[in-house]
Coordinates of C-alpha atoms in Angstrom, one line a residue:
M1 CA 0.0 0.0 0.0
D2 CA 2.9 2.4 0.6
E3 CA 3.6 3.0 -3.0
K4 CA 5.6 6.0 -3.9
I5 CA 4.2 8.1 -6.6
E6 CA 6.8 9.5 -8.9
M7 CA 6.2 13.0 -10.3
T8 CA 8.2 15.0 -12.7
S9 CA 9.3 18.5 -11.8
K10 CA 6.8 19.8 -14.4
E11 CA 3.9 18.1 -12.7
K12 CA 5.1 19.4 -9.3
E13 CA 5.2 22.9 -10.7
Q14 CA 1.8 22.5 -12.2
L15 CA 0.3 21.3 -8.9
L16 CA 2.0 24.1 -7.0
D17 CA 0.7 26.7 -9.5
E18 CA -2.9 25.3 -9.2
Y19 CA -2.7 25.3 -5.4
A20 CA -1.4 28.9 -5.5
R21 CA -4.2 30.0 -7.8
Y22 CA -6.7 28.2 -5.6
R23 CA -5.4 29.9 -2.5
E24 CA -5.4 33.3 -4.2
E25 CA -9.0 32.9 -5.4
S26 CA -10.3 31.6 -2.1
T27 CA -8.6 34.4 0.0
N28 CA -9.3 37.4 -2.2
L29 CA -12.6 39.1 -2.2
N30 CA -13.5 40.1 -5.7
L31 CA -15.9 42.9 -6.6
K32 CA -18.8 40.6 -7.5
N33 CA -18.7 39.0 -4.0
L34 CA -18.3 42.4 -2.3
L35 CA -21.3 43.8 -4.2
T36 CA -23.4 40.7 -3.4
I37 CA -22.6 41.1 0.3
F38 CA -23.4 44.8 0.4
G39 CA -26.6 44.1 -1.6
I40 CA -27.7 41.5 1.0
L41 CA -26.8 43.9 3.9
F42 CA -28.8 46.7 2.3
L43 CA -31.8 44.4 1.8
V44 CA -31.7 43.3 5.4
L45 CA -31.4 46.9 6.6
A46 CA -34.2 48.0 4.3
L47 CA -36.5 45.3 5.7
F48 CA -35.7 45.6 9.4
V49 CA -35.1 49.4 10.0
P50 CA -38.7 50.4 9.2
K51 CA -40.0 47.6 11.5
I52 CA -37.8 48.8 14.4
Y53 CA -38.8 52.4 13.8
I54 CA -42.5 51.6 13.8
R55 CA -42.3 49.4 16.9
S56 CA -40.5 52.1 18.8
N57 CA -43.0 54.7 17.7
I58 CA -45.9 52.4 18.8
Y59 CA -44.2 52.0 22.2
Y60 CA -43.8 55.8 22.8
I61 CA -47.3 56.6 21.6
S62 CA -48.8 53.9 23.8
R63 CA -46.8 55.2 26.7
D64 CA -48.2 58.7 26.1
I65 CA -51.8 57.3 25.8
L66 CA -51.4 55.5 29.1
Q67 CA -50.2 58.7 30.7
L68 CA -53.2 60.6 29.3
Q69 CA -55.6 58.0 30.5
T70 CA -54.1 58.2 34.0
Q71 CA -54.6 62.0 33.9
A72 CA -58.1 61.6 32.6
N73 CA -59.0 59.2 35.4
A74 CA -57.5 61.5 38.0
L75 CA -59.5 64.5 36.6
L76 CA -62.7 62.4 36.7
E77 CA -62.2 61.5 40.3
E78 CA -61.4 65.2 41.1
N79 CA -64.6 66.2 39.3
K80 CA -66.7 63.7 41.4
H81 CA -65.1 65.1 44.5
L82 CA -65.8 68.7 43.5
K83 CA -69.4 67.9 42.7
K84 CA -69.8 66.3 46.1
Q85 CA -68.4 69.4 47.8
L86 CA -70.7 71.6 45.7
E87 CA -73.7 69.6 46.8
D88 CA -72.6 69.8 50.4
L89 CA -72.3 73.5 50.2
K90 CA -75.7 73.9 48.5
F91 CA -77.2 71.8 51.3
R92 CA -75.5 74.0 53.9
Y93 CA -76.8 77.2 52.3
L94 CA -80.3 75.7 52.0
I95 CA -80.3 74.9 55.7
L96 CA -79.0 78.4 56.5
D97 CA -81.7 80.0 54.4
F98 CA -84.4 78.2 56.3
E99 CA -83.2 79.4 59.7

């Protein structure tokens, strides 16, 4: 099984040249590959940036809505309290008028 393969110097040079070409092609990034990579990157950004922008806007708007709802509830409670105070004052004045 341990047979020696004899090669001529021309065959050795040819193999070394092919190996060098392979290494050069595999390590260098040519313009086509670079444009493909940038195209894919641009496509991914074009798809996800609007989604992120819209989600963040929805978050901030919903946070503002929640704050406004809290203020509205507080104002409604204050309105109820003021109406009760007004009725109490009307009742007092009615009692004072009868005396």
